[in-house]
XYZ file of C-alpha atoms in Angstrom:
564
model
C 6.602 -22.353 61.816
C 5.441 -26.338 62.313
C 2.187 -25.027 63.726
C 1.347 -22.396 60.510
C 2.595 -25.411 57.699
C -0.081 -27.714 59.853
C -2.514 -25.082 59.588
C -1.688 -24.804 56.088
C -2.103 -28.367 55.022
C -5.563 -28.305 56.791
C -6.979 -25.748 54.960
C -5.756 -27.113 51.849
C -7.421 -30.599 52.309
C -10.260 -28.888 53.667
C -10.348 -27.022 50.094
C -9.619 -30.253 48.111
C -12.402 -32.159 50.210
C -14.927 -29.010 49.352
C -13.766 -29.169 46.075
C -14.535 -32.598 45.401
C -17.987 -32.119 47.402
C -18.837 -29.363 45.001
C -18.079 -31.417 41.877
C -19.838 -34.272 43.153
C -23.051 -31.988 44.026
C -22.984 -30.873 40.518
C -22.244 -34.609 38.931
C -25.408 -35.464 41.110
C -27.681 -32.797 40.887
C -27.187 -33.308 36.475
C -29.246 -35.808 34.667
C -29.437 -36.869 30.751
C -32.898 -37.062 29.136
C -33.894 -37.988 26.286
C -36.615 -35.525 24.883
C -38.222 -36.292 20.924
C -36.823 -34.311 18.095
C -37.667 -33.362 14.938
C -37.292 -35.438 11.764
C -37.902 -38.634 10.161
C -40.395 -39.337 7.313
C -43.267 -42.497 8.726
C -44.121 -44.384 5.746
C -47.355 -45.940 5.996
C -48.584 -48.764 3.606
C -52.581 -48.405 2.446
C -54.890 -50.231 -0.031
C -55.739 -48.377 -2.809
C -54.710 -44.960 -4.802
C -55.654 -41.806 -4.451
C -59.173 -39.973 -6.701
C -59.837 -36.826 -5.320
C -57.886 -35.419 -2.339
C -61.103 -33.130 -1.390
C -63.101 -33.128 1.300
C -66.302 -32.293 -0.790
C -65.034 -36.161 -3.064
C -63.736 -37.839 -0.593
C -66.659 -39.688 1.168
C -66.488 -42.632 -1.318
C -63.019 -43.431 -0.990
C -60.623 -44.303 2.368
C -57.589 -42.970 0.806
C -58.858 -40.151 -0.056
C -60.242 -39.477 3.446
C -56.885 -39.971 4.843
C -54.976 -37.496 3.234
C -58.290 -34.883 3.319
C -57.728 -35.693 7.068
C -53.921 -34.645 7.355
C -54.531 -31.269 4.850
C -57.591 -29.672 5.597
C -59.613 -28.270 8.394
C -63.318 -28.223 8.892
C -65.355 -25.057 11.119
C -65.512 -28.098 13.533
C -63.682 -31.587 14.131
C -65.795 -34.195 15.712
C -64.386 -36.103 18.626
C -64.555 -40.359 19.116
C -67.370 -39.448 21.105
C -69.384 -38.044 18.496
C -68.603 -33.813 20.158
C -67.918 -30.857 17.979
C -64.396 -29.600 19.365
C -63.437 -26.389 17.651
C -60.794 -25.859 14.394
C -60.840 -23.279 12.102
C -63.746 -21.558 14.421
C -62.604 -20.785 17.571
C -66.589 -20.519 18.781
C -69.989 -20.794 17.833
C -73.160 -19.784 19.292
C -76.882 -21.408 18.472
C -79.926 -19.324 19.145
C -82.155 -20.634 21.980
C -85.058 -21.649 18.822
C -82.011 -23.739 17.685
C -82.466 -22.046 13.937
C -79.104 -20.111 13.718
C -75.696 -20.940 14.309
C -73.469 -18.117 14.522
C -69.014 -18.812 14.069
C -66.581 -16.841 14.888
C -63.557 -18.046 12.506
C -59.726 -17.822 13.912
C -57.847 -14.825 12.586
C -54.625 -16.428 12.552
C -55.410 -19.401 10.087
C -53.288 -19.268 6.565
C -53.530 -21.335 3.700
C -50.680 -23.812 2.786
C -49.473 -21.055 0.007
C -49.694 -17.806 2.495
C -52.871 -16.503 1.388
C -55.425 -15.356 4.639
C -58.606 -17.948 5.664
C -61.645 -15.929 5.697
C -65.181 -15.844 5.892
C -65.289 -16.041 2.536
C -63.605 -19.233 1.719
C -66.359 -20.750 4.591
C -69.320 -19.285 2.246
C -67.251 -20.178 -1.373
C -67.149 -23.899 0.016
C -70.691 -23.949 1.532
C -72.095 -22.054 -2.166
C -70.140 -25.289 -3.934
C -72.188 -27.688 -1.993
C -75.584 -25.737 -2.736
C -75.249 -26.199 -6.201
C -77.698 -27.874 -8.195
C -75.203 -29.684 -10.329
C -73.049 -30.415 -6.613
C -71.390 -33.646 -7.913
C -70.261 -34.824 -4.381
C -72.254 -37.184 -1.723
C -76.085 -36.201 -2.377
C -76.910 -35.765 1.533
C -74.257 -33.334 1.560
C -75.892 -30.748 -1.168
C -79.403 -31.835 0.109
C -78.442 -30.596 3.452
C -76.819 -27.096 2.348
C -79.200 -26.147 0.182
C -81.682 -26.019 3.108
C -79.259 -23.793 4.762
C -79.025 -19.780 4.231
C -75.625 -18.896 4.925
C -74.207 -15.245 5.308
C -71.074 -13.262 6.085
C -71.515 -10.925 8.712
C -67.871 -9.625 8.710
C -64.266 -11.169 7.323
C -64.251 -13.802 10.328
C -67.865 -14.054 11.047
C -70.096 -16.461 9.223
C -74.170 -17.078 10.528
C -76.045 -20.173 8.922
C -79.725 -20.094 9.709
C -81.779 -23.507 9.070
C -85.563 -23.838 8.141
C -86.047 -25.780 11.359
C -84.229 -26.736 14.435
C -82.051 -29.977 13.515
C -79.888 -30.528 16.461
C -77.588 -32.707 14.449
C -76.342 -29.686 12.018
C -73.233 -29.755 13.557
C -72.338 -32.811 12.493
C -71.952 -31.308 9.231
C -69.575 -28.425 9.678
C -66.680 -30.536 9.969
C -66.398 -31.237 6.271
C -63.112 -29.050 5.027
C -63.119 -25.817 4.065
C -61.661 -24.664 0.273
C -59.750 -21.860 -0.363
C -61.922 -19.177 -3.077
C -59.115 -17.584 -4.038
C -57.722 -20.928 -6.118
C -61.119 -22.384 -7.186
C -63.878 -18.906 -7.445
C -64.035 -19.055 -11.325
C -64.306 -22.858 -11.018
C -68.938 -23.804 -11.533
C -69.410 -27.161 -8.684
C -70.407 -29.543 -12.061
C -66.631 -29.017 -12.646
C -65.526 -30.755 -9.338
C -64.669 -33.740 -10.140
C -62.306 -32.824 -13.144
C -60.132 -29.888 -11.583
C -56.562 -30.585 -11.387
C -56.816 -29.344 -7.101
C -58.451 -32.853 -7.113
C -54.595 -33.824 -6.952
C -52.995 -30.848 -6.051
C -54.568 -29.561 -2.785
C -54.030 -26.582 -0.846
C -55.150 -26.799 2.644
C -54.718 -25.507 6.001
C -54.085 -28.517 7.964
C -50.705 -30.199 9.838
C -49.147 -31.532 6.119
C -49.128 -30.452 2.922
C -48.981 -32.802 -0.356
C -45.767 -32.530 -1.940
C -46.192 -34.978 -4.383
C -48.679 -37.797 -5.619
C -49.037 -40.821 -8.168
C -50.638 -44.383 -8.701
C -47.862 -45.399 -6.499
C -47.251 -42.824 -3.689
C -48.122 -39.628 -2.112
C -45.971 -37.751 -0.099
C -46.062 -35.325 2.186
C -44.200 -32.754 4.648
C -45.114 -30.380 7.778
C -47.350 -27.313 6.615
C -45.188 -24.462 7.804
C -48.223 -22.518 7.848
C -49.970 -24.251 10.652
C -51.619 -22.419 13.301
C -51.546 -25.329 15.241
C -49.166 -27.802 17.158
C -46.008 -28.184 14.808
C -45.205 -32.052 13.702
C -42.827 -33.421 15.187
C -42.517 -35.898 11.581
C -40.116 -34.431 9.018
C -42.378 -35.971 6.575
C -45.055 -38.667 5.805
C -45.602 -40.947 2.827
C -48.350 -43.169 1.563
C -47.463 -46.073 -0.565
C -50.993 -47.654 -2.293
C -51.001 -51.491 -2.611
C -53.436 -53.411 -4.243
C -54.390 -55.791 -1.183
C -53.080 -56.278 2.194
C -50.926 -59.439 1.570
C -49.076 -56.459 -0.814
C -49.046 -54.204 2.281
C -47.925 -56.646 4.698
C -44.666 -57.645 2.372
C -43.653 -54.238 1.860
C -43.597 -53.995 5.728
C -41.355 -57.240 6.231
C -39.050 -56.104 3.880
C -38.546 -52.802 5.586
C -40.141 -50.933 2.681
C -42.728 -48.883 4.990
C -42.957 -48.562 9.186
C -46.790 -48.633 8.996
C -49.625 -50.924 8.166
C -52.888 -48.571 7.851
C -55.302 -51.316 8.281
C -55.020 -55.111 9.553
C -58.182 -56.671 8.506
C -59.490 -59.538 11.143
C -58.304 -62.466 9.496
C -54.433 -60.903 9.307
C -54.715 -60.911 13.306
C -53.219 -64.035 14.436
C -49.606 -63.172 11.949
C -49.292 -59.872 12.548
C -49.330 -60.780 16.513
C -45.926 -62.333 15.765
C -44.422 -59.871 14.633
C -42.333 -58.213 17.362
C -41.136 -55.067 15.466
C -45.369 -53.878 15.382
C -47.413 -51.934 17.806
C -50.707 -52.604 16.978
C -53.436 -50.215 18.146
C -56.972 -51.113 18.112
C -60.313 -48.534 18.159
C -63.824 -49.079 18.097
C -65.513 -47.277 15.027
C -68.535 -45.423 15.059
C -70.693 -47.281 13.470
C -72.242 -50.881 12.924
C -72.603 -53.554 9.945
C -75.616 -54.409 9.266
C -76.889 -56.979 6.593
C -80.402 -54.718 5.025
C -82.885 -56.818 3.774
C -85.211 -54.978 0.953
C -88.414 -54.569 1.701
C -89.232 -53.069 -1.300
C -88.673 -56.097 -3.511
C -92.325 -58.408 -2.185
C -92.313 -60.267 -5.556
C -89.208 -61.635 -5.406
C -88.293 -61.359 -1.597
C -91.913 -61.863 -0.571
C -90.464 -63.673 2.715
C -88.923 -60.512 3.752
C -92.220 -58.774 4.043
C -93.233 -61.083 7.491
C -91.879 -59.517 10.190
C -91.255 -63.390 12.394
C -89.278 -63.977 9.388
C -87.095 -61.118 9.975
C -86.646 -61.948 13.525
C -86.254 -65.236 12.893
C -83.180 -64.363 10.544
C -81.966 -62.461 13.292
C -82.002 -64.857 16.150
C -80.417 -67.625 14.166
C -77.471 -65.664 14.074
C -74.695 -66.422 16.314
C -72.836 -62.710 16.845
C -70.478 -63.481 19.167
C -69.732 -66.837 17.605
C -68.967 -64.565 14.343
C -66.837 -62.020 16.238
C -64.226 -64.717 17.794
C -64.408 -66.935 14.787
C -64.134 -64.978 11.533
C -63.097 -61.452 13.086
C -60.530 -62.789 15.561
C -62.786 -60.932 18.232
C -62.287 -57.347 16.335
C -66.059 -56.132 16.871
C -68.616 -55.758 19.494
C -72.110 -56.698 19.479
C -74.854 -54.389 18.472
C -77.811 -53.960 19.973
C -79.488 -51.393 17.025
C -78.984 -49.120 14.758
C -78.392 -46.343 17.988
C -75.205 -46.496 19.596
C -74.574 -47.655 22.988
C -72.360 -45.116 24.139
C -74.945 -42.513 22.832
C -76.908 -40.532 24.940
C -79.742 -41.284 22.983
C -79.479 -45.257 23.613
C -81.841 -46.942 25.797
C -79.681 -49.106 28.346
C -83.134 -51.248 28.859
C -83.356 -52.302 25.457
C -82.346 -55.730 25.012
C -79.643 -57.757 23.157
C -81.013 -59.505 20.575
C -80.139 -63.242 21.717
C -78.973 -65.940 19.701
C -81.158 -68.425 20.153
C -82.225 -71.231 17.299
C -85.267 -72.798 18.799
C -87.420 -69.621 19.210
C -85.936 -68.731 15.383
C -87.075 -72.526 14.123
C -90.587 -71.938 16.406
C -91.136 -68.204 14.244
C -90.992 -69.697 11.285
C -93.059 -72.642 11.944
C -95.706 -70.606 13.121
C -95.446 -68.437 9.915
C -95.643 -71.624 7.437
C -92.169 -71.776 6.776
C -91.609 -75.391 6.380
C -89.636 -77.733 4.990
C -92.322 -79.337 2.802
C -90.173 -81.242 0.064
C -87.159 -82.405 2.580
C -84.693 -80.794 0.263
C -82.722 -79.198 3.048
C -84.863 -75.354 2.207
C -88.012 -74.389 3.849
C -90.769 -73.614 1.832
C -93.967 -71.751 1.851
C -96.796 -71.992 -0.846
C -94.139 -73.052 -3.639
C -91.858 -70.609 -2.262
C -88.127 -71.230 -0.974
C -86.905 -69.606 1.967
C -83.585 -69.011 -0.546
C -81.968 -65.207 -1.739
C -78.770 -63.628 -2.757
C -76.613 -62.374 -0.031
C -74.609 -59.445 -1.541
C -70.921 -58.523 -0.090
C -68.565 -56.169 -0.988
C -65.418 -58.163 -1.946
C -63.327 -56.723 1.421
C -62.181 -60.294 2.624
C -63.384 -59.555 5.972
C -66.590 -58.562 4.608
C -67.038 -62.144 2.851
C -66.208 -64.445 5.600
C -68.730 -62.498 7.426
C -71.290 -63.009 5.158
C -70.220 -66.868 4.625
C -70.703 -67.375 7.873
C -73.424 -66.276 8.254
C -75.252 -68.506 5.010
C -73.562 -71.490 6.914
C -75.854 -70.450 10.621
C -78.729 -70.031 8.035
C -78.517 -73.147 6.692
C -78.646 -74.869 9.958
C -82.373 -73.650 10.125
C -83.383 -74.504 6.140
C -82.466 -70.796 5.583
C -80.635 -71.022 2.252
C -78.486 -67.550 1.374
C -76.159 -67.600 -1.633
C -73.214 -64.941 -1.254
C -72.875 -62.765 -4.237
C -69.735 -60.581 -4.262
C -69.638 -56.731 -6.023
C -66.969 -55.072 -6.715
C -67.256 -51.298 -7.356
C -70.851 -51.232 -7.832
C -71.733 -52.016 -4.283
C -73.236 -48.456 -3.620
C -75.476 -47.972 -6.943
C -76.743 -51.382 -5.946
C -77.935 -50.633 -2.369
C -79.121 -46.746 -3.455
C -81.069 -48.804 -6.117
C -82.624 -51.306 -3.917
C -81.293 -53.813 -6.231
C -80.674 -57.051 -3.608
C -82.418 -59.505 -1.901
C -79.855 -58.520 1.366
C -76.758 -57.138 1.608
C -74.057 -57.085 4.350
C -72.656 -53.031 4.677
C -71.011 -50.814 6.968
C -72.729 -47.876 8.364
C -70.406 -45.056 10.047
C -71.873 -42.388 12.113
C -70.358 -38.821 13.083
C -71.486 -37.014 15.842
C -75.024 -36.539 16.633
C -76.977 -40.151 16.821
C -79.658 -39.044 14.378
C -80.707 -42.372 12.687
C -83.168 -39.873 9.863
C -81.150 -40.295 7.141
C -81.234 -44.330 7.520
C -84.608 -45.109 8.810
C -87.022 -42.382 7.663
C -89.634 -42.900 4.598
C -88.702 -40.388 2.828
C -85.138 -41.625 2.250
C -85.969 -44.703 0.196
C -85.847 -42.787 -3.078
C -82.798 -40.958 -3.339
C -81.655 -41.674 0.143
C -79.790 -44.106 2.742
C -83.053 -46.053 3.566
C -81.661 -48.617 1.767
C -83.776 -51.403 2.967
C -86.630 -49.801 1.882
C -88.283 -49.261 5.350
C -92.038 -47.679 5.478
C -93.045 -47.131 9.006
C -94.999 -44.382 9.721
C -95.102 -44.476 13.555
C -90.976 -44.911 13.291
C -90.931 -41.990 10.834
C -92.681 -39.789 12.993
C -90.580 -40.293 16.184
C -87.836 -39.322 13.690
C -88.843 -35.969 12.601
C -90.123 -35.033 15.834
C -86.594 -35.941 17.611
C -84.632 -34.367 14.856
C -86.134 -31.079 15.136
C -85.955 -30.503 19.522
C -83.348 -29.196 20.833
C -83.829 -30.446 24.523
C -82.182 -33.699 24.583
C -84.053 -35.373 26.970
C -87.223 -34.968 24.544
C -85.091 -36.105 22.166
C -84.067 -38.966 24.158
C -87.863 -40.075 24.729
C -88.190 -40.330 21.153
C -85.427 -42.114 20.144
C -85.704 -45.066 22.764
C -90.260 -45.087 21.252
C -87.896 -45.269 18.260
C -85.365 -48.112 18.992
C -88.498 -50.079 20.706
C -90.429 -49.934 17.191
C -87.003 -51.191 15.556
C -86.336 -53.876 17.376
C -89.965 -54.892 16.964
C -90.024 -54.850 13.380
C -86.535 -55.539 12.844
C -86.371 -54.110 9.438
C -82.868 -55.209 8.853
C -80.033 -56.730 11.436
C -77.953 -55.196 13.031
C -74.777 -57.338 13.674
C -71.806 -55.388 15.396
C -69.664 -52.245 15.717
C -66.077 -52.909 13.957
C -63.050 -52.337 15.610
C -59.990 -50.781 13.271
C -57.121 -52.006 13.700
C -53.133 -50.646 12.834
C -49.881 -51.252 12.647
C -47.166 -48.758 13.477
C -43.276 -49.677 13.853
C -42.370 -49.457 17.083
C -39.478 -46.883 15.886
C -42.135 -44.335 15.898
C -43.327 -42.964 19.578
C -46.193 -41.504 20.855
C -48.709 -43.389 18.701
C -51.968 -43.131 20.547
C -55.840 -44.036 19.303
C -58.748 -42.686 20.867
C -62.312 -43.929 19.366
C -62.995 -43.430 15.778
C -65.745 -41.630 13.985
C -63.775 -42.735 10.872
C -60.243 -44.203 9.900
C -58.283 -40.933 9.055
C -58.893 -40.074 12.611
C -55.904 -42.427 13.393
C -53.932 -39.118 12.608
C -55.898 -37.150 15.203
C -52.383 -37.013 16.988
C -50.181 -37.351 14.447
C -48.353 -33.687 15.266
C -47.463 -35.579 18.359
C -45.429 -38.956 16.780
C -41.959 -38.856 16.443
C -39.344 -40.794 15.334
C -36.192 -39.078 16.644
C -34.630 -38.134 19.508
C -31.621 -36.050 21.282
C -29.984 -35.847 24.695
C -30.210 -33.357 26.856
C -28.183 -32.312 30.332
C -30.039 -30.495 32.914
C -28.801 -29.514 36.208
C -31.246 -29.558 39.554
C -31.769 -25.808 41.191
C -34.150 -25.942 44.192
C -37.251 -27.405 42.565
C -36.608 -26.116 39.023
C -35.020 -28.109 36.303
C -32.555 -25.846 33.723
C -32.046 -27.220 30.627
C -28.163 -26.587 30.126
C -28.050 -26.783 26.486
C -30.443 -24.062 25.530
C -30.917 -19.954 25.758
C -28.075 -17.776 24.637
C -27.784 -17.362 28.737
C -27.013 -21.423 28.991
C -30.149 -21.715 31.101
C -33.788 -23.076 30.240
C -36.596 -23.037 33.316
C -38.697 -26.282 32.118
């Protein structure tokens, strides 16, 4: 009897010890994670108010472009690196003479109010553009109505050019419209249709409401693509960005869509803010018309151009009045183009050889009065400057570097009317902002036939220059195109028709509330939002429990077990 109650004891220990072991393994083998959820609206604070929320209107205006980039879809997107990445196409094909361009459109793509994407939305948007009376960017109806475009079946569109222009697809990226809302609308209508505010898209969000003071905006049910993790966003429009910053200190909004250089230094301080910073594509450039020899007639010697251009300090300006938020610029090609030439040189900053340029060209200081002079004629214009703050210290500072030569430049700020003024040639110079998407084709800038009616706002007319361009825009091998480009950049940065200063970085302000905020390079700002489907601002626990190598998510599948 003593022997079986031993025996008994031990094999109840034994049980309580295995027991315990067990429940220990399990306790163990278990771990809490936190994964995101969904919800939570991200307010976001931006300068300005909203026109015309369509991607035909929006090229004029940044607020615009923003919510264009969160509701609609182009045939194409174009990545920070200037590469068409499929959207609503799903794949394209260009014949070897580089004339057609053949898309296959995506079959599962609805519009935000259930109606089917087709071909024939792609052709209804593309016919708006060819319009004659087209009331949107002129480059954009110039372009189209070179283009023939057909429907070869319900999800098969074919656009076939006059000649090869490697850079079309550049261009098929713009959104698409949906026919069935707008087909009795004529293009010289556009601008007044009431979709202007009420858009339907086919993008991650859809507009749920919009005034003078706010937009908002929830997940597009619809979407074909990655879901949002965001139950919602909203824009609130300020008038500057002292306004924006405010709202953001007083908890009114958890982002700040642009910090302009000269906010830098505060917004540093402020511990609550992620700030994310991305090159744009794209340089400023101050143009100096060339067309204007009676009352710029300095601008028309090229030592005097480069002798504006080396008495310019760049970096100086970067660190100084952009609290280092640019890059120098070597031309009016990118650097991280294929089409750059990695021999050509920086221009230098270098005062002496600018002083000895215009010595040698007559440009003297004949009356000591602080301005050179030549035959009776100052070495003294307008500098014109949008009224962007950033925009004017830049241009201030670079008067006071003048000035330290006898170069005497007198800022003149424009409101609204900056772009009728270049497109007019009517300026002495001007500091602007050029932004490029996808392929580096500088044609539409630099080529003689764009002065009238075109981007050539400085009014360059160089034959040689212009040649190189319309050869390299219409080969399709790039190396070719590569040889022309860096003849091209060579001619440039002999003549220096206008300087080129530096690429801007954006800069943003997000809460650090919200996760998985990430910026890649920027052809433009909206493309801040390229992973916006991925931010969230919510999250929940989860248990799993270790089994061999695989994780099981306790909490999910009617079976209580989740393989992740």
């Amino acid at each position: 009897m003593g022997r079986y109650i031993r025996w008994q004891a031990i094999l109840t220990l034994t049980g309580i010890a295995m027991t315990m072991a067990f429940l220990g393994f399990l306790s163990l083998s278990r771990q809490t994670v936190t994964i995101p959820d969904v919800g939570g609206v991200y307010t976001e604070a931006i300068a300005g108010e909203p026109r015309f929320i369509n991607p035909l209107l929006a090229q004029f205006n940044q607020v615009d472009q923003d919510l264009t980039t969160l509701i609609f879809n182009g045939l194409t997107r174009i990545d920070g690196d200037g590469n068409p990445q499929p959207d609503l196409a799903k794949s394209w094909q260009i014949s070897d003479d580089g004339l057609t361009y053949t898309f296959k459109l995506r079959k599962d793509i609805k519009w935000q109010d259930g109606e089917p994407f087709s071909a024939d939305d792609v052709l209804f948007t593309i016919g708006l553009m060819q319009d004659p009376e087209f009331p949107g960017a002129p480059h954009l109806g110039s372009l189209w109505r070179s283009v023939t475009a057909e429907k070869l079946d319900a999800y098969t569109v074919q656009f076939v050019l006059p000649e090869a222009l490697p850079g079309f697809m550049q261009f098929t990226n713009i959104g698409m419209l949906p026919k069935h809302i707008l087909a009795q609308m004529p293009a010289r209508d556009l601008l007044n249709h009431p979709f202007n505010l009420q858009p339907v898209g086919t993008g991650p969000f859809k507009l749920d409401e919009v005034n003078a003071a706010f937009a908002r905006l929830s997940p597009n049910p619809l979407y074909a693509g990655p879901k949002p993790k965001l139950g919602g966003l909203e824009f609130r429009f300020y008038a500057d960005f002292p306004a924006m910053l405010a709202a953001y200190k007083n908890g009114e909004v958890q982002g700040i869509g642009q910090i302009p250089p000269q906010a830098i230094p505060e917004v540093r301080e402020i511990d609550s803010l992620n700030l994310f910073t991305g090159r744009l594509s794209g340089y400023n450039i101050i143009y100096l018309n060339l067309q204007d020899a009676e009352n710029s007639p300095f601008f028309q010697e090229a030592a005097v151009r480069r002798a504006l251009l080396h008495a310019i300090d760049r970096q100086k300006l970067i660190e100084e009045t952009l609290n280092g938020q640019g890059l120098p610029a070597v031309g009016p090609i990118l650097p991280w183009s294929w089409a750059f030439n990695p021999e050509q040189e920086t221009p230098a900053f270098d005062p002496a050889l600018a002083a000895q340029l215009l010595n040698e060209a007559g440009w003297t200081d004949s009356d000591a009065d602080g301005v050179r002079d030549k035959d009776g004629v100052p070495l003294a214009f307008s500098l014109l400057s949008s009224e962007e703050p950033a925009k004017i210290d830049v241009a201030l500072a670079v008067a006071r570097q003048w000035q330290q030569l006898g170069i005497s430049a007198t800022v003149d700020v424009v409101g609204a009317g900056m772009g009728q003024r270049l497109s007019s040639h009517n300026f002495q110079a001007a500091l602007a902002e050029v932004l490029l998407a996808g392929d580096p084709d500088p044609y539409p800038f630099w080529h003689q036939t764009q002065i009238e009616n075109g981007q050539n706002y400085a009014g360059w007319d160089n034959t040689e220059a212009s040649k190189l361009l319309e050869t390299a825009r219409t080969l399709t091998d790039r190396g070719q195109r590569s040889d022309a480009y860096f003849e091209f950049q060579r001619i440039f940065a002999e003549e220096v028709p206008s300087l080129v200063l530096f690429h801007p970085v954006y800069t943003y302000g997000v809460s650090k509330d919200v996760f998985d905020v990430q910026i890649a390079p920027l052809i433009k700002p909206g493309d801040r939002f390229e992973t916006v489907t991925n931010w969230y601002m919510l999250t929940r626990q989860i248990i799993f429990r270790e089994v061999g190598q695989s994780l099981w998510d306790d909490n999910e599948n009617e079976n209580g077990c989740r393989m992740w």
